[in-house]
GROMACS .gro file of C-alpha atoms in nm:
model
  389
    1MET     CA    1   0.619  -1.699  -2.145
    2PRO     CA    2   0.279  -1.833  -2.072
    3ALA     CA    3   0.022  -1.571  -2.135
    4SER     CA    4  -0.156  -1.682  -1.790
    5LYS     CA    5   0.155  -1.507  -1.615
    6ARG     CA    6   0.111  -1.189  -1.797
    7ALA     CA    7  -0.028  -0.990  -1.494
    8GLU     CA    8   0.256  -1.106  -1.276
    9LEU     CA    9   0.509  -0.969  -1.554
   10GLU     CA   10   0.314  -0.636  -1.591
   11GLN     CA   11   0.330  -0.552  -1.224
   12ARG     CA   12   0.715  -0.584  -1.222
   13ILE     CA   13   0.818  -0.473  -1.585
   14PHE     CA   14   0.914  -0.132  -1.469
   15TYR     CA   15   1.140  -0.237  -1.188
   16ALA     CA   16   1.362  -0.434  -1.449
   17SER     CA   17   1.528  -0.118  -1.549
   18SER     CA   18   1.447   0.279  -1.506
   19ALA     CA   19   1.528   0.297  -1.873
   20ILE     CA   20   1.193   0.153  -1.958
   21GLU     CA   21   0.953   0.441  -2.011
   22ASP     CA   22   0.659   0.236  -2.155
   23TYR     CA   23   0.603  -0.126  -2.284
   24ARG     CA   24   0.390  -0.358  -2.489
   25LEU     CA   25   0.360  -0.731  -2.443
   26VAL     CA   26   0.364  -0.937  -2.761
   27GLU     CA   27   0.134  -1.233  -2.778
   28GLU     CA   28   0.098  -1.518  -2.994
   29ALA     CA   29  -0.164  -1.794  -2.926
   30ASP     CA   30  -0.120  -1.864  -2.538
   31LYS     CA   31   0.212  -1.724  -2.501
   32VAL     CA   32   0.411  -1.394  -2.452
   33VAL     CA   33   0.686  -1.388  -2.705
   34ALA     CA   34   0.834  -1.086  -2.669
   35VAL     CA   35   0.840  -0.731  -2.483
   36GLU     CA   36   0.853  -0.397  -2.681
   37VAL     CA   37   0.989  -0.131  -2.457
   38VAL     CA   38   0.988   0.251  -2.517
   39THR     CA   39   1.328   0.396  -2.363
   40GLY     CA   40   1.498   0.722  -2.302
   41PRO     CA   41   1.817   0.803  -2.537
   42GLY     CA   42   2.125   0.584  -2.482
   43ALA     CA   43   1.966   0.256  -2.355
   44ASP     CA   44   2.130  -0.058  -2.430
   45PRO     CA   45   1.887  -0.309  -2.588
   46ALA     CA   46   2.097  -0.612  -2.521
   47ASP     CA   47   2.127  -0.496  -2.161
   48LEU     CA   48   1.758  -0.454  -2.129
   49ALA     CA   49   1.689  -0.780  -2.286
   50ARG     CA   50   1.917  -0.944  -2.031
   51LYS     CA   51   1.739  -0.759  -1.729
   52VAL     CA   52   1.395  -0.845  -1.859
   53ASP     CA   53   1.499  -1.197  -1.912
   54LEU     CA   54   1.629  -1.211  -1.545
   55LEU     CA   55   1.315  -1.070  -1.414
   56ILE     CA   56   1.091  -1.327  -1.579
   57ALA     CA   57   1.328  -1.617  -1.486
   58ASN     CA   58   1.358  -1.499  -1.111
   59ASP     CA   59   1.036  -1.347  -1.029
   60VAL     CA   60   0.754  -1.449  -1.298
   61LEU     CA   61   0.806  -1.801  -1.406
   62PRO     CA   62   0.828  -1.942  -1.072
   63GLN     CA   63   0.488  -1.792  -0.987
   64ARG     CA   64   0.182  -2.046  -0.973
   65THR     CA   65  -0.093  -1.887  -1.112
   66ARG     CA   66  -0.428  -1.948  -0.950
   67PRO     CA   67  -0.777  -1.811  -1.043
   68ALA     CA   68  -0.927  -1.538  -0.802
   69VAL     CA   69  -1.105  -1.668  -0.498
   70VAL     CA   70  -1.378  -1.429  -0.389
   71VAL     CA   71  -1.470  -1.454  -0.044
   72TRP     CA   72  -1.714  -1.183  -0.029
   73GLN     CA   73  -1.949  -0.982  -0.272
   74SER     CA   74  -2.100  -0.655  -0.217
   75PRO     CA   75  -2.482  -0.656  -0.281
   76HIS     CA   76  -2.452  -0.335  -0.461
   77THR     CA   77  -2.357  -0.315  -0.843
   78ALA     CA   78  -2.115  -0.075  -1.011
   79GLY     CA   79  -2.335   0.029  -1.305
   80GLN     CA   80  -2.354   0.393  -1.181
   81ILE     CA   81  -1.991   0.472  -1.207
   82GLU     CA   82  -1.913   0.818  -1.378
   83ASP     CA   83  -1.619   0.823  -1.610
   84ASP     CA   84  -1.532   1.184  -1.575
   85VAL     CA   85  -1.479   1.193  -1.194
   86TRP     CA   86  -1.116   1.245  -1.202
   87ALA     CA   87  -1.147   1.507  -1.461
   88ARG     CA   88  -1.404   1.713  -1.232
   89LEU     CA   89  -1.165   1.663  -0.930
   90GLU     CA   90  -0.873   1.809  -1.112
   91GLN     CA   91  -1.080   2.096  -1.262
   92THR     CA   92  -1.201   2.202  -0.908
   93SER     CA   93  -0.857   2.145  -0.770
   94ALA     CA   94  -0.974   1.881  -0.527
   95VAL     CA   95  -0.683   1.703  -0.650
   96VAL     CA   96  -0.358   1.881  -0.773
   97GLU     CA   97  -0.055   1.689  -0.907
   98MET     CA   98   0.255   1.800  -0.719
   99GLY     CA   99   0.510   1.558  -0.901
  100GLU     CA  100   0.572   1.194  -0.982
  101GLY     CA  101   0.352   0.993  -0.737
  102LEU     CA  102   0.257   1.308  -0.545
  103TYR     CA  103  -0.086   1.466  -0.528
  104ALA     CA  104  -0.236   1.718  -0.293
  105THR     CA  105  -0.595   1.709  -0.214
  106GLY     CA  106  -0.842   1.958  -0.072
  107GLY     CA  107  -1.213   2.049  -0.055
  108LEU     CA  108  -1.460   1.786  -0.089
  109PHE     CA  109  -1.206   1.495  -0.146
  110THR     CA  110  -1.025   1.580   0.169
  111ASP     CA  111  -1.338   1.627   0.397
  112LEU     CA  112  -1.463   1.294   0.252
  113LEU     CA  113  -1.121   1.098   0.340
  114SER     CA  114  -1.165   1.241   0.686
  115VAL     CA  115  -1.518   1.121   0.723
  116LEU     CA  116  -1.442   0.771   0.578
  117ASP     CA  117  -1.124   0.747   0.795
  118ASP     CA  118  -1.338   0.838   1.114
  119MET     CA  119  -1.591   0.579   1.025
  120LEU     CA  120  -1.294   0.323   1.030
  121CYS     CA  121  -1.122   0.454   1.337
  122GLU     CA  122  -1.451   0.424   1.513
  123ILE     CA  123  -1.471   0.064   1.423
  124ALA     CA  124  -1.138  -0.004   1.560
  125VAL     CA  125  -1.188   0.188   1.876
  126ASP     CA  126  -1.531   0.139   1.963
  127THR     CA  127  -1.576  -0.232   1.847
  128PHE     CA  128  -1.213  -0.366   1.919
  129GLY     CA  129  -1.092  -0.148   2.181
  130ALA     CA  130  -0.793  -0.016   1.964
  131VAL     CA  131  -0.561   0.216   2.120
  132PRO     CA  132  -0.483   0.516   1.906
  133TYR     CA  133  -0.135   0.617   1.823
  134ARG     CA  134   0.026   0.888   1.620
  135TYR     CA  135   0.349   0.771   1.507
  136PRO     CA  136   0.657   0.963   1.352
  137THR     CA  137   0.711   0.952   0.993
  138LEU     CA  138   1.052   0.805   0.987
  139ILE     CA  139   1.110   0.451   1.085
  140SER     CA  140   1.455   0.286   1.158
  141THR     CA  141   1.601   0.101   0.857
  142ASP     CA  142   1.700  -0.174   1.126
  143VAL     CA  143   1.337  -0.218   1.216
  144LEU     CA  144   1.246  -0.267   0.846
  145ARG     CA  145   1.545  -0.506   0.805
  146ARG     CA  146   1.450  -0.722   1.118
  147GLY     CA  147   1.080  -0.694   1.000
  148GLY     CA  148   1.162  -0.862   0.678
  149TYR     CA  149   1.066  -0.565   0.462
  150LEU     CA  150   1.414  -0.499   0.285
  151ASP     CA  151   1.424  -0.871   0.143
  152ALA     CA  152   1.067  -0.901   0.040
  153PHE     CA  153   1.000  -0.544  -0.129
  154PRO     CA  154   1.327  -0.386  -0.209
  155GLN     CA  155   1.129  -0.237  -0.520
  156PHE     CA  156   0.911  -0.010  -0.301
  157LEU     CA  157   1.191   0.111  -0.056
  158MET     CA  158   1.209   0.480   0.012
  159THR     CA  159   1.507   0.594   0.216
  160ALA     CA  160   1.597   0.926   0.418
  161SER     CA  161   1.943   1.084   0.383
  162ARG     CA  162   2.114   1.403   0.481
  163LEU     CA  163   2.416   1.579   0.405
  164HIS     CA  164   2.759   1.480   0.553
  165SER     CA  165   2.803   1.630   0.878
  166ASP     CA  166   3.110   1.801   0.819
  167VAL     CA  167   3.193   2.173   0.785
  168GLU     CA  168   3.426   2.139   0.489
  169SER     CA  169   3.140   1.931   0.317
  170TYR     CA  170   2.887   2.170   0.377
  171GLY     CA  171   3.107   2.425   0.208
  172ALA     CA  172   3.187   2.225  -0.099
  173PHE     CA  173   2.816   2.150  -0.126
  174LEU     CA  174   2.738   2.527  -0.117
  175SER     CA  175   3.016   2.623  -0.360
  176GLY     CA  176   2.900   2.397  -0.644
  177LEU     CA  177   2.533   2.404  -0.602
  178ASP     CA  178   2.443   2.684  -0.853
  179ALA     CA  179   2.653   2.514  -1.113
  180ALA     CA  180   2.510   2.160  -1.075
  181ALA     CA  181   2.309   2.073  -1.379
  182ASP     CA  182   2.085   1.786  -1.189
  183THR     CA  183   2.033   1.851  -0.822
  184SER     CA  184   1.957   1.495  -0.730
  185THR     CA  185   2.272   1.375  -0.872
  186TYR     CA  186   2.468   1.640  -0.702
  187LEU     CA  187   2.313   1.559  -0.357
  188ASP     CA  188   2.422   1.192  -0.397
  189GLN     CA  189   2.801   1.316  -0.381
  190PHE     CA  190   2.758   1.485  -0.047
  191GLY     CA  191   2.484   1.253   0.103
  192GLU     CA  192   2.457   0.968   0.323
  193HIS     CA  193   2.193   0.744   0.465
  194LEU     CA  194   2.024   0.865   0.774
  195GLY     CA  195   1.968   0.512   0.921
  196HIS     CA  196   1.599   0.586   0.879
  197CYS     CA  197   1.346   0.497   0.584
  198LEU     CA  198   1.014   0.648   0.494
  199PRO     CA  199   0.756   0.406   0.636
  200PRO     CA  200   0.572   0.166   0.392
  201SER     CA  201   0.303   0.117   0.633
  202MET     CA  202   0.226   0.191   1.006
  203CYS     CA  203   0.248  -0.142   1.149
  204PHE     CA  204   0.639  -0.150   1.194
  205HIS     CA  205   0.585   0.139   1.421
  206THR     CA  206   0.370  -0.081   1.651
  207TYR     CA  207   0.606  -0.376   1.640
  208ARG     CA  208   0.897  -0.129   1.738
  209GLN     CA  209   0.687   0.029   2.006
  210LEU     CA  210   0.628  -0.332   2.151
  211GLU     CA  211   0.971  -0.473   2.116
  212HIS     CA  212   1.097  -0.676   2.411
  213ARG     CA  213   0.764  -0.634   2.573
  214GLN     CA  214   0.529  -0.867   2.733
  215LEU     CA  215   0.169  -0.806   2.692
  216PRO     CA  216  -0.029  -0.754   3.013
  217GLU     CA  217  -0.319  -0.946   2.861
  218ASP     CA  218  -0.365  -1.204   2.581
  219ALA     CA  219  -0.444  -0.959   2.316
  220ALA     CA  220  -0.383  -0.583   2.243
  221VAL     CA  221  -0.505  -0.368   1.961
  222PHE     CA  222  -0.357  -0.053   1.808
  223THR     CA  223  -0.448   0.180   1.528
  224ALA     CA  224  -0.277   0.467   1.371
  225ARG     CA  225  -0.333   0.678   1.059
  226GLY     CA  226  -0.023   0.806   0.892
  227LYS     CA  227   0.179   0.869   0.568
  228SER     CA  228   0.314   0.581   0.397
  229PHE     CA  229   0.561   0.570   0.114
  230ARG     CA  230   0.618   0.305  -0.157
  231PHE     CA  231   0.817   0.378  -0.474
  232GLU     CA  232   0.567   0.283  -0.753
  233SER     CA  233   0.797   0.359  -1.047
  234ARG     CA  234   0.588   0.433  -1.352
  235TYR     CA  235   0.303   0.253  -1.216
  236ARG     CA  236   0.183   0.566  -1.063
  237ARG     CA  237  -0.169   0.658  -1.143
  238GLY     CA  238  -0.355   0.951  -0.990
  239VAL     CA  239  -0.450   0.862  -0.629
  240GLU     CA  240  -0.489   0.490  -0.734
  241ARG     CA  241  -0.117   0.462  -0.707
  242LEU     CA  242   0.088   0.714  -0.521
  243TRP     CA  243   0.435   0.737  -0.373
  244ASP     CA  244   0.312   0.915  -0.082
  245PHE     CA  245  -0.036   0.799   0.072
  246THR     CA  246  -0.221   0.792   0.373
  247ILE     CA  247  -0.291   0.465   0.549
  248ARG     CA  248  -0.530   0.380   0.839
  249GLU     CA  249  -0.398   0.057   1.010
  250ILE     CA  250  -0.497  -0.159   1.305
  251VAL     CA  251  -0.265  -0.415   1.432
  252PHE     CA  252  -0.372  -0.706   1.641
  253VAL     CA  253  -0.125  -0.877   1.871
  254GLY     CA  254  -0.180  -1.184   2.103
  255ASP     CA  255  -0.282  -1.531   2.094
  256GLY     CA  256  -0.295  -1.685   1.736
  257ASP     CA  257  -0.660  -1.787   1.743
  258ARG     CA  258  -0.790  -1.488   1.900
  259ILE     CA  259  -0.626  -1.257   1.632
  260ALA     CA  260  -0.745  -1.506   1.360
  261GLU     CA  261  -1.101  -1.440   1.480
  262GLN     CA  262  -1.060  -1.063   1.537
  263ARG     CA  263  -0.933  -1.030   1.174
  264LYS     CA  264  -1.237  -1.222   1.064
  265ASP     CA  265  -1.466  -0.990   1.269
  266PHE     CA  266  -1.306  -0.688   1.136
  267MET     CA  267  -1.366  -0.814   0.808
  268ARG     CA  268  -1.727  -0.853   0.868
  269GLU     CA  269  -1.737  -0.498   1.006
  270THR     CA  270  -1.583  -0.365   0.684
  271TRP     CA  271  -1.847  -0.542   0.471
  272ARG     CA  272  -2.116  -0.383   0.684
  273LEU     CA  273  -1.956  -0.036   0.631
  274VAL     CA  274  -1.922  -0.089   0.240
  275ASP     CA  275  -2.272  -0.174   0.227
  276GLU     CA  276  -2.387   0.125   0.431
  277LEU     CA  277  -2.175   0.323   0.191
  278GLY     CA  278  -2.353   0.166  -0.090
  279LEU     CA  279  -2.052   0.050  -0.278
  280ALA     CA  280  -2.005  -0.218  -0.517
  281GLY     CA  281  -1.664  -0.431  -0.461
  282GLN     CA  282  -1.553  -0.778  -0.343
  283ALA     CA  283  -1.296  -0.938  -0.117
  284GLU     CA  284  -1.053  -1.174  -0.278
  285VAL     CA  285  -0.776  -1.406  -0.147
  286ALA     CA  286  -0.443  -1.228  -0.238
  287HIS     CA  287  -0.060  -1.216  -0.219
  288ASP     CA  288   0.200  -0.971  -0.185
  289PRO     CA  289   0.413  -0.855  -0.465
  290PHE     CA  290   0.728  -1.016  -0.323
  291PHE     CA  291   1.020  -0.924  -0.549
  292GLY     CA  292   1.395  -1.017  -0.621
  293ASN     CA  293   1.405  -1.315  -0.365
  294GLU     CA  294   1.464  -1.672  -0.442
  295ALA     CA  295   1.161  -1.748  -0.223
  296THR     CA  296   0.949  -1.506  -0.392
  297SER     CA  297   0.700  -1.766  -0.545
  298GLN     CA  298   0.708  -1.977  -0.224
  299ARG     CA  299   0.586  -1.682  -0.013
  300ALA     CA  300   0.328  -1.584  -0.261
  301LEU     CA  301   0.182  -1.931  -0.288
  302ALA     CA  302   0.186  -1.984   0.095
  303GLN     CA  303  -0.013  -1.661   0.129
  304ARG     CA  304  -0.293  -1.766  -0.103
  305MET     CA  305  -0.300  -2.137  -0.011
  306MET     CA  306  -0.332  -2.051   0.365
  307GLU     CA  307  -0.548  -1.747   0.295
  308LEU     CA  308  -0.306  -1.530   0.499
  309LYS     CA  309  -0.417  -1.218   0.293
  310TYR     CA  310  -0.736  -1.085   0.157
  311GLU     CA  311  -0.792  -0.785  -0.052
  312LEU     CA  312  -1.095  -0.544  -0.059
  313ARG     CA  313  -1.122  -0.446  -0.441
  314LEU     CA  314  -1.369  -0.158  -0.502
  315PRO     CA  315  -1.445  -0.053  -0.891
  316VAL     CA  316  -1.340   0.284  -1.012
  317GLU     CA  317  -1.400   0.471  -1.321
  318GLY     CA  318  -1.247   0.346  -1.661
  319GLY     CA  319  -1.334  -0.008  -1.582
  320ARG     CA  320  -1.072  -0.060  -1.321
  321SER     CA  321  -1.067  -0.156  -0.948
  322VAL     CA  322  -0.853  -0.052  -0.668
  323ALA     CA  323  -0.732  -0.263  -0.347
  324ALA     CA  324  -0.873  -0.011  -0.100
  325GLY     CA  325  -0.808  -0.267   0.212
  326SER     CA  326  -0.622  -0.566   0.309
  327PHE     CA  327  -0.650  -0.810   0.592
  328ASN     CA  328  -0.345  -0.998   0.690
  329LEU     CA  329  -0.236  -1.266   0.932
  330HIS     CA  330   0.132  -1.292   1.016
  331GLY     CA  331   0.177  -1.582   1.256
  332ASP     CA  332   0.470  -1.522   1.494
  333LYS     CA  333   0.697  -1.349   1.239
  334PHE     CA  334   0.685  -1.010   1.399
  335GLY     CA  335   0.639  -1.166   1.757
  336SER     CA  336   0.976  -1.328   1.701
  337ALA     CA  337   1.162  -1.070   1.523
  338PHE     CA  338   1.086  -0.824   1.781
  339HIS     CA  339   1.057  -1.053   2.091
  340ILE     CA  340   0.712  -0.957   2.177
  341THR     CA  341   0.548  -1.201   2.418
  342LEU     CA  342   0.231  -1.303   2.588
  343PRO     CA  343   0.171  -1.319   2.970
  344ASP     CA  344   0.266  -1.681   2.973
  345GLY     CA  345   0.596  -1.607   2.789
  346SER     CA  346   0.508  -1.755   2.444
  347THR     CA  347   0.567  -1.538   2.143
  348ALA     CA  348   0.290  -1.314   2.029
  349GLN     CA  349   0.120  -1.329   1.680
  350THR     CA  350  -0.001  -1.065   1.483
  351ALA     CA  351  -0.244  -0.953   1.223
  352CYS     CA  352  -0.319  -0.636   1.065
  353VAL     CA  353  -0.581  -0.451   0.863
  354GLY     CA  354  -0.482  -0.163   0.639
  355PHE     CA  355  -0.689   0.084   0.445
  356GLY     CA  356  -0.565   0.317   0.171
  357LEU     CA  357  -0.770   0.640   0.231
  358GLU     CA  358  -0.703   0.806  -0.108
  359ARG     CA  359  -0.799   0.490  -0.283
  360LEU     CA  360  -1.112   0.449  -0.065
  361THR     CA  361  -1.211   0.807  -0.136
  362TYR     CA  362  -1.166   0.780  -0.480
  363ALA     CA  363  -1.365   0.479  -0.524
  364PHE     CA  364  -1.638   0.615  -0.312
  365LEU     CA  365  -1.652   0.952  -0.540
  366SER     CA  366  -1.633   0.714  -0.867
  367GLN     CA  367  -1.931   0.508  -0.763
  368ARG     CA  368  -2.140   0.789  -0.585
  369GLY     CA  369  -2.037   1.073  -0.785
  370LEU     CA  370  -1.971   1.421  -0.670
  371ASP     CA  371  -2.322   1.533  -0.576
  372VAL     CA  372  -2.328   1.512  -0.180
  373ASP     CA  373  -2.704   1.505  -0.195
  374ARG     CA  374  -2.688   1.159  -0.353
  375TRP     CA  375  -2.458   1.020  -0.068
  376PRO     CA  376  -2.575   0.801   0.208
  377ALA     CA  377  -2.733   0.995   0.500
  378SER     CA  378  -2.465   0.878   0.748
  379VAL     CA  379  -2.181   1.036   0.527
  380ARG     CA  380  -2.383   1.362   0.438
  381GLN     CA  381  -2.425   1.420   0.841
  382ARG     CA  382  -2.054   1.357   0.928
  383LEU     CA  383  -1.957   1.595   0.637
  384GLN     CA  384  -2.198   1.862   0.753
  385SER     CA  385  -2.059   1.848   1.103
  386ARG     CA  386  -1.703   1.904   0.986
  387ILE     CA  387  -1.785   2.181   0.785
  388PRO     CA  388  -1.771   2.525   0.966
  389ALA     CA  389  -2.099   2.724   0.967
   0.00000   0.00000   0.00000
């Protein structure tokens, strides 16, 4: 495999098989010639090789690699990043690991997250007139299917289930529960899909809310903060890659030209905020990690060529960066799927802007440190107003 496609393989390799616990790519000259994997007991090397080859053939080789296209660069530099921020957050219990891909946050981390979210929400509401909503956690599986999520990102999907609604099933479940060696496997015997999933983002709630509706005006803006869920497999890394994370999302619905301009304007407001926060970072043309579909490479290429997706990347400790925000144009994809129309009866188009609040908070702490006195005045003032006297 060409070494230029290394990154595409690395973001998918753990989804080839749950038996893969770790891996190393073997390179010679400008090619990746082998994948060395670490597995648990009982893994079949031949079967793993077949699955990795299948992954490479279907999802990696068809990708057209292109150099990063930077559309904005922060005037601030990342020279002051501290390399012990995460360790100090754990030491003070500001972040506490609760399981795979799961972290509790408290103290300074939670307070700062709320401050940064307030600043984003004010932009959405005060500048763009967004209507705030609080959505339920569960989302209909059918909504995700019609919205194209199931066939684009099956690797991320997390579903909700329940026990069979039957008195004898409950009895059988209880009678064997104490002896069950593995609770998850045992639950599978008595469970069934609930017809709902854990939402991967907030925007699908908005499309469901507007389904079969005609907008009273040529454009509408909605915003929500909520919990989102994506199965990150072994890619989980602190609050950089969570299975359960918090997102602030802004959805624009309306005429295509107008929402494209609104996305551009929101990007400008974001760059202003990043500058105000004194953060280093840049915005790049990006594409979504489509998976397991014959149209994967074409979708990714179209996104990059048409610049339908931008990502705000912020440096964090350890020489890494995180995608803390994304800015996306959808055309009439969701307007058509959910029959959302404009006053003249034409199909509405949509755009969305989303921020991973844990990532944004961690990037801020990585760059500005844990000493509140060194933070921008606007953040300090907001933080003080949230802390009881």
